[in-house]
Amino acid sequence: MGSFDLKIISKYFDLPEAKDVDYYVQHGGYAAARKAVRMDPATILGEVKASNLRGRGGAGFPTGIKWGFVPQGSQTVYLVVNADESEPGTFKDRHILFWNPHMLIEGMIIAARSLGVRNAYVYMRGEMLREYPVLQKALDQAYDKGFLGERCFGSDMALDITIYRGAGAYICGEETALLSSLEGGRGWPRLKPPFPAVKGLWGQPTIVNNVETIANLPWILENGGQAFADLGVGRSGGLRIVSVCGHVNKPGVYELPLTVTGRELIEDVCGGIRGGRKVKGVIPGGVSMPLLTADELDVPFEFDALQNDERIREVEVQPGVKFDLGGGRTLRTMAGSGGVVVMDDQTDMVSACWRILHFFADESCGQCTPCREGTGWLTKVVKRIDRGHGRPGDVELAASIADGIAGNTICALGDAAAWPTLAFLTKFRDEFEAKIRSSTFVAQQRAAAEQGAP
Amino acid sequence: MTAKQLSPEIEARIQQLWPRFPPQNAAKALCIPVLYLAQQQFGMVDDEVVDLVAKRLDLPAAHVRGTATFYTMFNKKAVGRFHLQICTNIGCQITGAYGVFDRCKKRLAVDNHGTTEDGNVTLSEVECLAACGFGPVAQIAERGKPDIPLYFENLDLERIDQILDALAEGRVPTELGS
Ligand SMILES: Cc1cc2nc3c(=O)[nH]c(=O)nc-3n(C[C@H](O)[C@H](O)[C@H](O)COP(=O)(O)O)c2cc1C
Ligand code: SF4
Ligand code: FES
């Protein structure tokens, strides 16, 4: 695969010089933005649409289509880059921000031109203590060079970019919660519609895009949307950045063609499983996404394939009863945030499931009852199974709680807790049941029954 | 006791950020940045700090308090001189974070969110720090000092012992960070 060698965003990873604006410019940087500020906004939008760029923040929504939702003739439009990366298992945006801040800034200038944006923000996760000064310095340099400010590259386009730092709340990665937070309050999600592209920050049309999504724009403008589309497969253009963690020999952040399968990712890219062990489960895109078993890894880690490939088992509510995503659609998994978590054959799947649930219960903002109550209850049930106090029927109970959360909440955090739980229960049910069979609760029941027996 | 006052640095930052927001929305938008800076100055965000920020930005104290309590990075009560924060989320859990965390609990003789008797270290379990490939991972904050822009990665019992030793000596082991 020749395109394995192509690097778009990752070409500056591990290259400290690239943080400097002069180095970046000498190597062709900001040429696309310089061109963009004098281009017709509609032409840029056309390229982005043709590129088949899909959002890298989790949902994989086509970027050009999203931009097209901004009402014609809007006076004030905001651009907000989602740099809140906090989906467990995901560490690619932080890597981009640290190694390649100028490519993000350049992408923002291009997006701002197309969307008619005067003020753009980067909502940066508060815990990114190392990345914040790097991006701030890159911004200062871009201002000094006249790339930003009143007259970008000497044109009549004005653009200010401001970093807004979060303060510790996973939910602020959800775009409407992010906007609530940026307005200066609790990070509470809002009901959609209206979508932010129509009514977002301070009630104005707002485009929220992920760091990686935006950082792809300079390449698209330079090489054309069609070239980007050609790099991808089907309805997904370009390459994809994944972060791989867990029990592999070479964890890290990799930019790869969308045709790479889970098995190739683990074996060829990440040097296989540590200690010569075998793989047991793989989360393909952050902990919100249903995990895959060892025999489901020959599917490309691409948006549509992970959703539709029949080699991936459908998630069930009970054995034989498929989970309904709505409208009769079933759930396999999704590409999500690109955060790949690889678990070897020694991993305790019940413990892993509990830790994921513990996270969601803690991070629920508490606005909707199914999410607030459901995640807490679910965590309690799975925890007691994990700690050896499970009761007969707990697997069914957990599945029914999860099913009751899914689809019944304001934002997708509810689904994010329910889906992976159902996948663990569908694919590793025997581990949960084995823990229940050997639990103290079952032992006490048995002892009581024996005592009571004549 | 002299009343608390926001530092001149915070004033300067407010002046700098204000024009970046629409005039009618700026005060509210500055709530989180100012709370963050105030916490660096005072070590925590208690009622007094909330009132101070509310007064400066001319916002209802209830709004500022509600905002402060929503975010985990705002400490509602005093933390130790060092705040040791260890991720135990999935990527770190499966590479041994709970072993590392238990070692900290034992050596410091505290529970999660507890502070050592001498007030030197507060220990907290935190969620994914987006450094999962190199887990278990920790971050350290020192009261009254600027952010420490380092991640302490690939922790095992030996490395966490070195970190705890350094904190006991009153310094952040920056040589162990990346
Ligand atoms: C609970 C939750 C957390 C999210 N966290 C993030 C995040 O940390 N970063 C991100 O880019 N998108 C996150 N998203 C997705 C955003 O809501 C939004 O779809 C995305 O930023 C849009 O950008 P894109 O189209 O470029 O992907 C999250 C969504 C949910 C429901
Ligand atoms: S689903 Fe959960 S996180 Fe989302 S709005 Fe409802 S309570 Fe808040
Ligand atoms: S899981 Fe620990 S840093 Fe991501």
XYZ file of C-alpha atoms and ligand atoms in Angstrom:
675
model
C 0.000 0.000 0.000
C 1.835 3.028 -1.281
C -0.355 5.530 0.456
C 0.931 4.166 3.745
C 3.860 6.507 3.147
C 1.750 9.602 2.657
C 1.495 11.827 5.683
C -0.813 14.820 5.783
C -1.015 15.994 9.379
C 1.496 13.614 10.917
C 4.347 14.769 8.726
C 5.431 17.093 11.518
C 5.007 14.668 14.399
C 8.185 14.380 16.463
C 9.740 17.304 14.606
C 10.155 20.144 17.120
C 11.217 22.664 14.418
C 7.763 22.482 12.833
C 6.268 24.384 15.772
C 8.100 27.428 14.497
C 6.254 29.510 11.960
C 9.342 30.115 9.799
C 10.070 26.429 9.412
C 6.426 25.758 8.683
C 6.301 28.481 6.026
C 9.599 27.404 4.434
C 8.090 23.954 3.939
C 5.054 25.262 2.120
C 2.915 26.093 5.139
C 0.291 28.856 5.031
C 0.363 28.825 1.199
C -3.149 27.360 1.130
C -4.448 29.914 3.626
C -2.771 32.780 1.758
C -4.590 31.628 -1.354
C -7.866 31.019 0.479
C -8.265 34.537 1.865
C -8.658 35.839 -1.675
C -10.861 32.995 -2.901
C -14.597 32.946 -3.358
C -16.017 31.316 -0.194
C -18.313 29.104 -2.280
C -15.345 27.682 -4.177
C -13.731 26.582 -0.908
C -16.999 25.005 0.201
C -17.136 23.156 -3.128
C -13.675 21.677 -2.540
C -14.553 20.619 0.993
C -17.733 18.953 -0.250
C -15.841 17.187 -3.034
C -13.208 15.960 -0.579
C -15.603 13.683 1.303
C -14.006 14.898 4.524
C -15.945 13.485 7.444
C -15.792 14.805 10.982
C -13.082 13.228 13.100
C -14.646 14.106 16.441
C -16.859 11.061 16.748
C -19.915 11.167 14.546
C -18.201 11.128 11.137
C -20.613 13.686 9.705
C -19.608 15.082 6.276
C -17.949 18.436 6.905
C -19.047 20.126 3.678
C -22.674 19.244 4.300
C -22.486 20.597 7.845
C -21.047 23.878 6.589
C -23.859 24.062 4.071
C -26.403 24.223 6.929
C -25.331 27.757 7.856
C -28.239 29.929 6.673
C -27.451 32.032 3.602
C -26.795 35.667 4.370
C -26.018 35.151 8.090
C -24.373 38.273 9.497
C -22.357 36.686 12.277
C -21.027 33.150 12.030
C -18.690 31.567 14.565
C -16.149 28.805 14.115
C -15.275 26.748 17.159
C -12.607 24.083 17.068
C -13.335 21.240 19.421
C -10.038 20.567 21.182
C -11.643 19.112 24.274
C -10.396 15.600 23.547
C -11.373 13.532 26.558
C -12.968 10.391 25.157
C -11.049 7.702 27.053
C -8.579 5.927 24.804
C -8.225 8.926 22.493
C -5.029 10.993 22.342
C -4.663 12.122 18.746
C -5.842 15.749 18.950
C -3.456 16.460 21.784
C -0.680 15.105 19.581
C -1.710 17.329 16.671
C -1.930 20.389 18.927
C 1.513 19.722 20.374
C 3.389 18.902 17.171
C 1.528 20.683 14.417
C -0.240 23.766 15.788
C 0.238 25.808 12.622
C -1.607 23.325 10.433
C -4.622 23.727 12.703
C -4.386 27.527 12.555
C -4.028 27.405 8.781
C -7.075 25.155 8.530
C -9.035 27.583 10.700
C -8.193 30.486 8.386
C -9.460 28.465 5.416
C -12.661 27.462 7.211
C -13.210 31.031 8.412
C -12.910 32.359 4.870
C -15.417 29.877 3.534
C -17.902 30.447 6.361
C -17.495 34.218 6.687
C -16.190 34.045 10.244
C -14.696 37.076 12.049
C -14.147 35.439 15.461
C -13.037 31.874 15.933
C -12.315 29.981 19.129
C -10.376 26.897 20.057
C -12.108 25.237 22.995
C -9.170 23.484 24.595
C -9.377 20.922 27.294
C -8.287 22.446 30.611
C -5.973 19.571 31.434
C -3.881 20.183 28.310
C -1.224 21.988 30.284
C 1.538 21.145 27.836
C -0.337 21.939 24.635
C -1.839 25.281 25.639
C 1.428 27.260 25.582
C 2.424 25.598 22.307
C -0.756 26.649 20.537
C -0.718 30.118 22.114
C 2.828 30.667 20.892
C 1.929 29.508 17.390
C -1.005 31.937 17.399
C 1.219 34.792 18.561
C 3.613 34.030 15.707
C 0.792 33.945 13.168
C -0.372 37.369 14.422
C 3.156 38.747 14.235
C 3.435 37.629 10.629
C 0.136 39.264 9.754
C -1.582 35.966 8.975
C -4.246 36.754 11.572
C -5.801 39.971 12.781
C -7.352 42.889 10.913
C -5.929 42.016 7.504
C -5.034 38.363 7.065
C -2.137 38.123 4.590
C -2.773 41.745 3.631
C -6.265 40.949 2.354
C -9.535 42.515 3.443
C -10.352 39.469 5.553
C -10.154 39.916 9.324
C -9.920 37.001 11.736
C -9.211 36.646 15.434
C -8.576 33.268 17.021
C -8.907 32.913 20.780
C -8.120 29.894 22.913
C -10.792 29.143 25.493
C -9.676 26.696 28.141
C -12.100 24.217 29.658
C -11.927 23.353 33.322
C -12.509 19.638 33.601
C -15.777 18.172 32.310
C -15.952 15.415 29.702
C -19.390 16.503 28.626
C -17.989 19.771 27.251
C -16.715 17.765 24.272
C -20.334 17.406 23.167
C -20.804 20.359 20.863
C -23.810 22.018 22.478
C -22.344 21.561 25.963
C -19.138 23.047 24.637
C -21.014 26.133 23.489
C -22.767 26.463 26.865
C -19.370 26.310 28.514
C -17.828 28.823 26.136
C -20.656 31.211 26.938
C -19.439 31.006 30.515
C -21.596 28.629 32.494
C -22.171 24.993 33.258
C -21.476 22.728 30.322
C -25.041 21.615 29.784
C -26.000 20.089 26.438
C -28.979 21.547 24.609
C -31.664 19.787 22.649
C -31.055 19.537 18.896
C -32.550 20.840 16.666
C -31.791 23.660 16.396
C -28.332 22.533 15.376
C -25.399 24.817 16.170
C -24.896 25.510 12.452
C -28.238 27.334 12.590
C -28.333 28.552 16.201
C -25.163 28.123 18.230
C -22.868 30.376 20.192
C -24.829 33.382 21.575
C -27.673 32.317 19.297
C -25.665 32.759 16.091
C -24.848 30.131 13.438
C -21.792 28.237 14.640
C -19.684 25.510 13.086
C -18.060 23.162 15.567
C -15.363 20.937 14.100
C -12.773 18.626 15.551
C -9.049 19.493 15.526
C -8.158 16.753 13.048
C -11.028 17.685 10.735
C -9.805 21.271 10.471
C -6.125 20.332 10.187
C -6.910 18.433 6.974
C -8.128 21.572 5.193
C -4.750 22.985 4.034
C -3.985 19.738 2.184
C -7.447 19.702 0.629
C -7.112 23.243 -0.643
C -3.630 22.627 -1.963
C -4.320 19.329 -3.701
C -8.006 19.658 -4.445
C -11.012 18.022 -2.884
C -11.060 15.241 -5.445
C -7.492 14.173 -4.593
C -8.484 13.910 -0.931
C -11.567 11.898 -1.804
C -9.393 9.582 -3.912
C -7.199 8.813 -0.913
C -10.190 7.380 0.904
C -12.814 4.766 0.235
C -16.480 5.135 -0.651
C -18.050 8.084 1.119
C -15.011 8.708 3.349
C -12.152 10.833 2.059
C -8.572 11.203 3.164
C -6.498 9.379 5.714
C -7.368 8.910 9.348
C -5.424 9.484 12.521
C -5.834 6.817 15.142
C -4.369 6.620 18.612
C -3.652 3.119 19.821
C -3.230 2.203 23.481
C -3.400 -0.859 25.666
C -1.512 -4.098 25.250
C 0.329 -3.498 21.980
C 4.090 -3.355 21.567
C 4.076 0.032 19.883
C 1.246 2.220 21.129
C 1.049 5.667 19.590
C -0.578 8.019 17.116
C -0.655 6.922 13.470
C -2.016 8.439 10.278
C -3.239 5.636 8.042
C -5.332 4.858 4.986
C -8.951 4.072 5.787
C -8.522 0.616 4.286
C -6.357 -0.633 7.161
C -8.099 -3.339 9.159
C -8.013 -3.808 12.894
C -5.718 -6.775 12.552
C -3.269 -4.901 10.317
C -3.314 -2.039 12.758
C -2.373 -4.274 15.662
C 0.044 -6.623 13.905
C 1.726 -4.500 11.230
C 1.502 -0.992 12.602
C 1.696 -1.587 16.351
C 4.016 -4.583 16.386
C 1.531 -7.077 17.799
C 0.438 -7.796 21.351
C 2.867 -7.460 24.259
C 4.479 -10.546 25.685
C 3.402 -12.683 22.736
C -0.140 -12.838 24.101
C -3.318 -12.898 22.057
C -5.818 -10.146 21.497
C -9.153 -10.521 23.234
C -11.073 -7.325 22.571
C -10.565 -4.045 20.740
C -12.442 -0.784 21.204
C -12.257 0.860 17.772
C -13.082 4.497 18.498
C -13.110 5.598 22.114
C -14.958 3.906 24.971
C -18.358 5.049 23.713
C -18.140 2.556 20.889
C -19.031 -1.156 21.047
C -15.923 -3.303 21.265
C -14.841 -5.962 18.788
C -13.722 -9.484 19.526
C -10.568 -11.119 18.160
C -12.450 -12.613 15.227
C -14.023 -9.329 14.137
C -10.776 -7.573 13.281
C -10.572 -8.156 9.540
C -12.861 -5.213 8.837
C -11.313 -1.895 7.733
C -11.430 0.729 10.468
C -13.494 3.018 8.266
C -16.751 4.803 9.158
C -19.176 2.850 6.978
C -17.440 -0.526 7.221
C -17.495 -0.522 11.020
C -21.186 0.289 10.959
C -22.308 -2.148 8.297
C -19.866 -5.014 7.764
C -21.649 -8.257 8.507
C -18.523 -9.817 9.959
C -19.178 -7.683 13.019
C -21.852 -9.096 15.263
C -24.894 -6.997 16.023
C -25.274 -5.796 19.587
C -28.097 -7.501 21.496
C -30.314 -6.629 24.427
C -30.803 -10.276 25.288
C -29.531 -13.355 23.496
C -31.314 -13.372 20.133
C -32.921 -9.930 20.563
C -31.140 -7.233 18.616
C -30.705 -3.764 20.009
C -32.755 -1.251 18.024
C -30.865 1.914 17.134
C -34.151 3.462 16.046
C -36.110 2.852 12.887
C -35.235 -0.828 12.996
C -31.527 -0.208 12.434
C -29.132 -2.465 14.297
C -25.836 -1.539 15.928
C -22.485 -3.144 15.142
C -19.947 -0.483 15.999
C -18.625 2.875 14.793
C -15.325 4.556 14.033
C -15.952 7.180 16.722
C -12.975 9.208 17.864
C -10.230 6.978 16.473
C -9.156 5.998 19.975
C -8.264 2.317 19.737
C -7.950 0.347 22.980
C -6.400 -3.096 22.596
C -7.012 -5.660 25.326
C -5.062 -8.917 25.579
C -6.292 -12.317 26.668
C -5.534 -11.609 30.348
C -7.907 -8.657 30.489
C -10.850 -8.881 32.860
C -13.743 -7.743 30.682
C -16.105 -7.192 33.612
C -13.600 -4.849 35.257
C -13.040 -3.003 31.997
C -16.799 -2.575 31.539
C -17.160 -1.324 35.118
C -14.399 1.275 34.702
C -16.007 2.627 31.545
C -19.387 2.882 33.275
C -17.874 4.488 36.352
C -16.556 7.169 34.020
C -19.904 7.854 32.368
C -21.783 7.913 35.670
C -19.304 10.482 36.982
C -19.483 12.603 33.852
C -23.254 12.624 33.341
C -24.310 16.259 33.618
C -27.474 15.198 35.388
C -30.004 17.006 33.196
C -31.971 13.942 32.083
C -33.252 11.261 34.401
C -32.506 8.170 32.256
C -28.872 9.199 31.983
C -28.369 10.484 35.533
C -30.147 7.624 37.280
C -29.428 4.959 34.692
C -25.657 5.374 34.521
C -25.432 5.345 38.322
C -27.550 2.232 38.667
C -25.779 0.474 35.811
C -22.408 1.183 37.376
C -23.613 -0.204 40.695
C -24.838 -3.448 39.137
C -21.744 -4.046 37.031
C -19.515 -3.127 39.963
C -21.111 -5.682 42.198
C -20.680 -8.358 39.537
C -17.052 -7.331 39.154
C -16.348 -7.322 42.897
C -17.792 -10.804 43.354
C -21.198 -9.884 44.795
C -23.278 -10.363 41.659
C -26.774 -11.807 41.801
C -28.533 -14.118 39.400
C -30.362 -11.920 36.883
C -27.830 -9.086 37.078
C -26.770 -9.503 33.463
C -30.380 -9.155 32.319
C -30.880 -6.245 34.708
C -27.819 -4.420 33.374
C -28.934 -4.954 29.790
C -32.415 -3.644 30.487
C -31.095 -0.529 32.256
C -28.771 0.160 29.319
C -31.607 -0.351 26.863
C -33.718 2.100 28.872
C -31.063 4.826 28.650
C -30.285 4.502 24.947
C -32.183 6.909 22.726
C -33.977 8.574 25.645
C -31.664 11.432 26.503
C -30.885 15.012 25.452
C -27.372 14.281 24.287
C -25.463 11.228 23.120
C -23.701 10.604 26.443
C -26.544 8.310 27.378
C -25.961 6.205 24.260
C -22.234 6.392 24.870
C -22.743 4.584 28.175
C -25.397 2.162 26.959
C -23.873 0.941 23.702
C -20.526 -0.326 24.960
C -22.254 -1.968 27.931
C -24.578 -3.903 25.665
C -21.608 -4.903 23.503
C -19.677 -6.231 26.515
C -22.761 -8.153 27.616
C -23.406 -9.494 24.111
C -19.852 -10.576 23.358
C -18.452 -11.497 26.774
C -21.602 -12.597 28.546
C -19.959 -15.767 29.825
C -17.413 -13.756 31.816
C -20.161 -11.836 33.593
C -22.089 -15.017 34.278
C -19.015 -16.851 35.552
C -18.364 -14.054 38.058
C -21.969 -14.228 39.233
C -21.860 -18.019 39.624
C -18.874 -17.736 41.938
C -20.137 -14.680 43.831
C -20.537 -14.386 47.586
C -24.239 -13.683 47.050
C -24.768 -16.972 45.243
C -22.684 -18.803 47.856
C -24.828 -17.353 50.670
C -27.990 -18.285 48.846
C -26.716 -21.797 48.414
C -25.694 -22.067 52.077
C -29.090 -20.794 53.194
C -30.834 -23.260 50.921
C -28.741 -26.102 52.281
C -29.440 -25.060 55.885
C -33.111 -24.770 55.170
C -33.168 -28.189 53.533
C -34.457 -31.036 55.722
C -7.305 39.433 57.990
C -6.966 41.511 54.856
C -9.608 40.935 52.238
C -8.605 38.938 49.178
C -7.950 40.827 45.953
C -7.532 39.636 42.401
C -3.934 40.031 41.296
C -2.847 42.627 38.716
C -2.030 39.730 36.363
C -5.677 38.684 36.410
C -6.752 42.267 35.722
C -4.398 42.387 32.744
C -5.736 39.110 31.413
C -9.317 40.361 31.706
C -8.414 43.468 29.698
C -6.715 41.303 27.082
C -9.543 38.783 26.668
C -12.515 41.134 26.948
C -12.456 42.408 23.327
C -12.439 38.845 22.009
C -16.099 38.405 22.973
C -19.237 40.331 22.026
C -19.526 43.217 24.522
C -22.792 42.025 26.037
C -21.491 38.455 26.508
C -17.913 39.079 27.574
C -18.378 39.198 31.347
C -20.084 35.854 31.437
C -17.648 34.270 29.000
C -14.767 35.384 31.204
C -16.173 33.605 34.242
C -14.258 30.362 33.653
C -10.903 31.912 32.678
C -11.006 34.234 35.688
C -11.978 31.424 38.059
C -9.026 29.449 36.750
C -6.588 32.288 37.346
C -8.077 32.981 40.757
C -7.557 29.381 41.712
C -3.912 29.664 40.741
C -3.628 32.723 42.930
C -5.513 31.452 45.980
C -5.093 27.687 45.621
C -8.842 27.049 45.585
C -12.221 28.448 44.668
C -14.171 28.851 47.900
C -17.143 31.136 48.569
C -14.895 34.104 49.114
C -13.166 33.620 45.752
C -16.545 33.089 44.071
C -17.802 36.396 45.494
C -14.661 38.152 44.390
C -14.982 36.914 40.814
C -18.725 37.627 40.738
C -18.146 41.166 41.919
C -15.362 41.859 39.449
C -17.362 40.569 36.473
C -20.665 41.919 37.756
C -22.308 38.496 37.611
C -24.707 36.936 40.119
C -22.712 34.984 42.709
C -25.096 32.059 42.219
C -24.080 31.819 38.578
C -20.383 31.893 39.383
C -20.829 29.314 42.132
C -22.860 27.036 39.865
C -20.168 27.275 37.234
C -17.333 26.649 39.665
C -18.953 23.544 41.135
C -19.644 22.069 37.687
C -15.981 21.719 36.712
C -13.623 19.264 38.346
C -10.515 21.385 37.941
C -11.815 23.923 40.452
C -10.913 22.856 43.963
C -13.695 23.743 46.337
C -11.477 23.227 49.355
C -7.790 23.658 49.952
C -5.527 21.040 48.441
C -2.017 20.189 49.465
C 1.073 21.981 48.243
C 1.283 19.344 45.523
C -1.762 17.883 43.799
C -0.902 14.475 42.373
C -3.480 13.378 39.818
C -3.428 9.850 38.493
C -5.496 8.569 35.602
C -7.159 5.212 36.196
C -9.347 5.193 33.101
C -9.367 2.291 30.668
C -6.001 2.718 28.909
C -4.271 3.228 32.241
C -6.392 0.696 34.152
C -5.357 -2.153 31.860
C -1.696 -1.185 32.109
C -1.643 -1.118 35.905
C -2.986 2.236 37.137
C -4.786 0.834 40.166
C -1.558 -0.741 41.412
C 0.124 2.641 41.124
C -2.807 4.419 42.746
C -2.928 1.944 45.638
C 0.785 2.463 46.207
C 0.161 6.210 46.485
C -2.727 5.715 48.880
C -0.622 3.500 51.081
C 2.512 5.622 51.109
C 0.638 8.862 51.632
C -1.853 7.239 54.013
C -4.793 8.944 52.318
C -7.847 7.985 50.294
C -8.910 9.410 46.972
C -9.024 13.242 47.230
C -7.296 13.041 50.601
C -4.480 15.298 51.746
C -1.506 14.129 53.784
C -1.451 15.223 57.410
C 1.402 17.610 56.782
C -0.563 19.237 53.949
C 2.120 18.372 51.430
C 0.272 16.180 48.924
C -3.330 15.751 47.794
C -3.984 12.573 45.837
C -6.727 12.373 43.213
C -7.895 9.758 40.801
C -8.696 11.506 37.507
C -10.210 10.547 34.181
C -8.426 10.019 30.878
C -5.721 12.653 30.330
C -5.449 11.901 26.598
C -2.057 10.269 27.041
C -3.385 6.723 27.040
C -0.627 5.200 24.916
C 1.863 5.771 27.675
C -0.167 4.843 30.696
C -0.442 4.875 33.578
C -0.187 8.659 33.485
C -0.123 11.428 36.093
C -0.119 15.204 36.210
C 1.129 17.290 39.120
C 0.131 20.805 40.174
C 2.026 22.949 42.657
C 0.116 25.550 44.622
C 0.813 29.136 43.659
C 3.029 28.083 40.760
C 2.207 28.199 37.053
C 0.983 25.046 35.367
C 3.553 22.282 35.124
C 3.413 21.433 31.408
C 4.455 17.820 31.819
C 2.939 14.374 31.734
C 4.392 11.662 33.947
C 3.992 8.595 31.775
C 4.590 4.846 31.864
C 4.268 4.799 35.631
C 5.108 1.647 37.515
C 5.785 1.105 41.197
C 9.389 2.175 40.848
C 8.621 5.405 39.014
C 5.763 6.366 41.306
C 8.063 5.813 44.288
C 10.559 8.219 42.754
C 7.800 10.780 42.246
C 6.539 10.370 45.809
C 10.101 10.685 47.143
C 10.600 13.931 45.259
C 7.290 15.380 46.451
C 8.235 14.463 50.021
C 11.454 16.423 49.494
C 9.341 19.381 48.391
C 10.001 19.383 44.669
C 8.311 18.293 41.436
C 10.505 15.707 39.698
C 10.445 17.452 36.323
C 13.230 15.146 35.125
C 10.717 12.299 35.144
C 8.147 14.153 33.053
C 7.740 14.532 29.334
C -20.444 12.913 25.160
C -19.757 13.431 23.937
C -18.430 13.822 23.991
C -17.781 14.319 22.857
N -16.463 14.680 22.961
C -15.832 15.186 21.870
C -14.479 15.603 21.941
O -13.831 15.524 22.992
N -13.892 16.099 20.814
C -14.578 16.215 19.632
O -14.013 16.686 18.652
N -15.859 15.814 19.539
C -16.499 15.317 20.618
N -17.817 14.943 20.510
C -18.509 15.149 19.217
C -19.013 16.585 19.087
O -20.299 16.682 19.682
C -19.137 17.038 17.646
O -19.863 16.097 16.945
C -17.814 17.218 16.944
O -16.968 18.070 17.655
C -18.052 17.784 15.551
O -16.829 17.915 14.849
P -16.548 17.048 13.548
O -17.756 17.134 12.686
O -15.362 17.699 12.951
O -16.282 15.669 14.012
C -18.476 14.425 21.632
C -19.806 14.013 21.586
C -20.438 13.520 22.706
C -21.863 13.099 22.605
S -27.659 12.469 28.302
Fe -26.581 12.679 30.252
S -24.905 14.069 29.817
Fe -26.364 14.296 28.089
S -27.716 15.980 28.714
Fe -28.682 14.110 29.478
S -27.898 13.883 31.617
Fe -26.568 15.362 30.548
S -6.870 6.317 29.895
Fe -5.330 7.225 31.126
S -4.665 8.827 29.864
Fe -6.283 8.001 28.684
